[in-house]
Amino acid sequence: MSYLYVFLGGGVGSVCRYGLAVWLNDAAVPFPWGTLAANVLSCLVLGCGMALLSKAIIGPDLRLLVLVGFCGGFSTFSTFSNELLTLLRQAQYGVSLLYFTVSMLAGLLAIMLGMRLLG
């Protein structure tokens, strides 16, 4: 049953990430807004979930469905890395540095915010 929870959550997360990318990414703008938004939102959900988990408000099944499955499917380190490499290959060094820095800082802050909101 554990694998089913991860599978279902991951599928929903992947579809949500794709929809966010379609909605936010613009070919004319060399900044991957969709991936950034998905990764930061996933960190926020993960932080909230960790706070709820530490208080035993959610159980192991919901942890697998949301924190492992959904967050795993919704966030995407591989796409982030590929987009960063693409920006570097296009000599978009300022945008690359901005994307890397904002992604890292916003992700950490979002997890901390999520844990504080529900902690």
Short mmCIF file of C-alpha atoms in Angstrom, two decimals:
data_model
loop_
_atom_site.label_atom_id
_atom_site.label_comp_id
_atom_site.label_asym_id
_atom_site.label_seq_id
_atom_site.Cartn_x
_atom_site.Cartn_y
_atom_site.Cartn_z
CA MET A 1 0.00 0.00 0.00
CA SER A 2 2.92 2.37 0.71
CA TYR A 3 4.04 2.25 -2.92
CA LEU A 4 0.52 3.08 -4.08
CA TYR A 5 0.43 6.21 -1.90
CA VAL A 6 3.78 7.38 -3.25
CA PHE A 7 2.71 6.54 -6.81
CA LEU A 8 -0.58 8.45 -6.58
CA GLY A 9 0.95 11.46 -4.85
CA GLY A 10 3.83 11.57 -7.33
CA GLY A 11 1.47 11.44 -10.29
CA VAL A 12 -0.65 14.30 -8.98
CA GLY A 13 2.48 16.30 -8.14
CA SER A 14 3.93 15.78 -11.63
CA VAL A 15 0.73 16.88 -13.34
CA CYS A 16 0.55 19.95 -11.10
CA ARG A 17 4.18 20.82 -11.88
CA TYR A 18 3.54 20.50 -15.61
CA GLY A 19 0.45 22.72 -15.37
CA LEU A 20 2.36 25.34 -13.41
CA ALA A 21 5.15 25.35 -16.00
CA VAL A 22 2.67 25.74 -18.86
CA TRP A 23 0.99 28.58 -17.02
CA LEU A 24 4.09 30.49 -15.86
CA ASN A 25 6.85 29.84 -18.39
CA ASP A 26 7.16 32.24 -21.30
CA ALA A 27 9.51 31.40 -24.19
CA ALA A 28 10.33 35.10 -24.57
CA VAL A 29 11.57 35.36 -20.98
CA PRO A 30 14.77 33.43 -20.20
CA PHE A 31 13.77 32.64 -16.63
CA PRO A 32 12.17 29.33 -15.58
CA TRP A 33 9.37 30.71 -13.41
CA GLY A 34 7.38 27.45 -13.44
CA THR A 35 10.16 25.33 -11.99
CA LEU A 36 11.04 27.97 -9.42
CA ALA A 37 7.41 28.25 -8.31
CA ALA A 38 6.98 24.46 -8.15
CA ASN A 39 10.14 23.98 -6.11
CA VAL A 40 9.36 26.79 -3.65
CA LEU A 41 5.72 25.74 -3.23
CA SER A 42 6.84 22.15 -2.72
CA CYS A 43 9.22 23.30 0.00
CA LEU A 44 6.37 25.19 1.68
CA VAL A 45 4.13 22.10 1.58
CA LEU A 46 6.98 19.97 2.88
CA GLY A 47 7.66 22.37 5.74
CA CYS A 48 3.98 22.42 6.70
CA GLY A 49 3.84 18.65 6.49
CA MET A 50 6.93 18.21 8.63
CA ALA A 51 5.40 20.44 11.29
CA LEU A 52 2.17 18.41 11.24
CA LEU A 53 4.12 15.16 11.27
CA SER A 54 6.15 16.23 14.30
CA LYS A 55 2.89 16.85 16.18
CA ALA A 56 1.47 13.50 15.03
CA ILE A 57 -1.40 15.30 13.27
CA ILE A 58 -0.77 13.38 10.08
CA GLY A 59 0.10 9.71 9.93
CA PRO A 60 2.49 7.65 7.87
CA ASP A 61 0.06 7.12 4.97
CA LEU A 62 -0.53 10.83 4.45
CA ARG A 63 3.21 11.44 4.81
CA LEU A 64 3.86 9.01 1.96
CA LEU A 65 1.08 10.46 -0.20
CA VAL A 66 1.87 14.15 0.27
CA LEU A 67 5.41 14.61 1.56
CA VAL A 68 7.10 11.81 -0.37
CA GLY A 69 4.82 11.37 -3.39
CA PHE A 70 3.32 14.78 -4.12
CA CYS A 71 6.35 16.85 -3.10
CA GLY A 72 8.66 14.45 -4.92
CA GLY A 73 6.62 14.70 -8.12
CA PHE A 74 5.90 18.41 -7.83
CA SER A 75 9.44 19.58 -7.14
CA THR A 76 12.18 18.85 -9.60
CA PHE A 77 15.88 19.11 -8.98
CA SER A 78 16.73 17.56 -12.35
CA THR A 79 14.72 20.15 -14.28
CA PHE A 80 16.22 22.94 -12.15
CA SER A 81 19.73 21.65 -12.94
CA ASN A 82 19.00 21.32 -16.66
CA GLU A 83 17.51 24.82 -16.87
CA LEU A 84 20.48 26.23 -14.99
CA LEU A 85 22.90 24.50 -17.37
CA THR A 86 20.94 25.78 -20.37
CA LEU A 87 21.16 29.35 -19.05
CA LEU A 88 24.91 28.95 -18.50
CA ARG A 89 25.40 27.56 -22.01
CA GLN A 90 23.53 30.57 -23.38
CA ALA A 91 25.97 32.81 -21.49
CA GLN A 92 23.10 34.15 -19.35
CA TYR A 93 25.39 34.36 -16.33
CA GLY A 94 23.43 36.99 -14.42
CA VAL A 95 20.14 35.15 -14.89
CA SER A 96 21.87 31.87 -13.96
CA LEU A 97 23.22 33.30 -10.73
CA LEU A 98 19.84 34.86 -9.92
CA TYR A 99 17.99 31.59 -10.62
CA PHE A 100 20.40 29.54 -8.50
CA THR A 101 20.43 31.98 -5.60
CA VAL A 102 16.68 32.61 -5.53
CA SER A 103 15.94 28.88 -5.84
CA MET A 104 18.18 27.94 -2.93
CA LEU A 105 17.21 30.78 -0.61
CA ALA A 106 13.49 30.71 -1.41
CA GLY A 107 13.40 26.93 -0.94
CA LEU A 108 15.02 27.12 2.48
CA LEU A 109 12.84 30.03 3.55
CA ALA A 110 9.70 28.25 2.33
CA ILE A 111 10.46 25.13 4.39
CA MET A 112 11.16 27.28 7.44
CA LEU A 113 7.95 29.27 6.85
CA GLY A 114 5.90 26.11 6.49
CA MET A 115 7.30 24.69 9.71
CA ARG A 116 6.65 27.96 11.54
CA LEU A 117 3.14 28.37 10.19
CA LEU A 118 2.03 25.00 11.50
CA GLY A 119 4.73 24.36 14.11
#
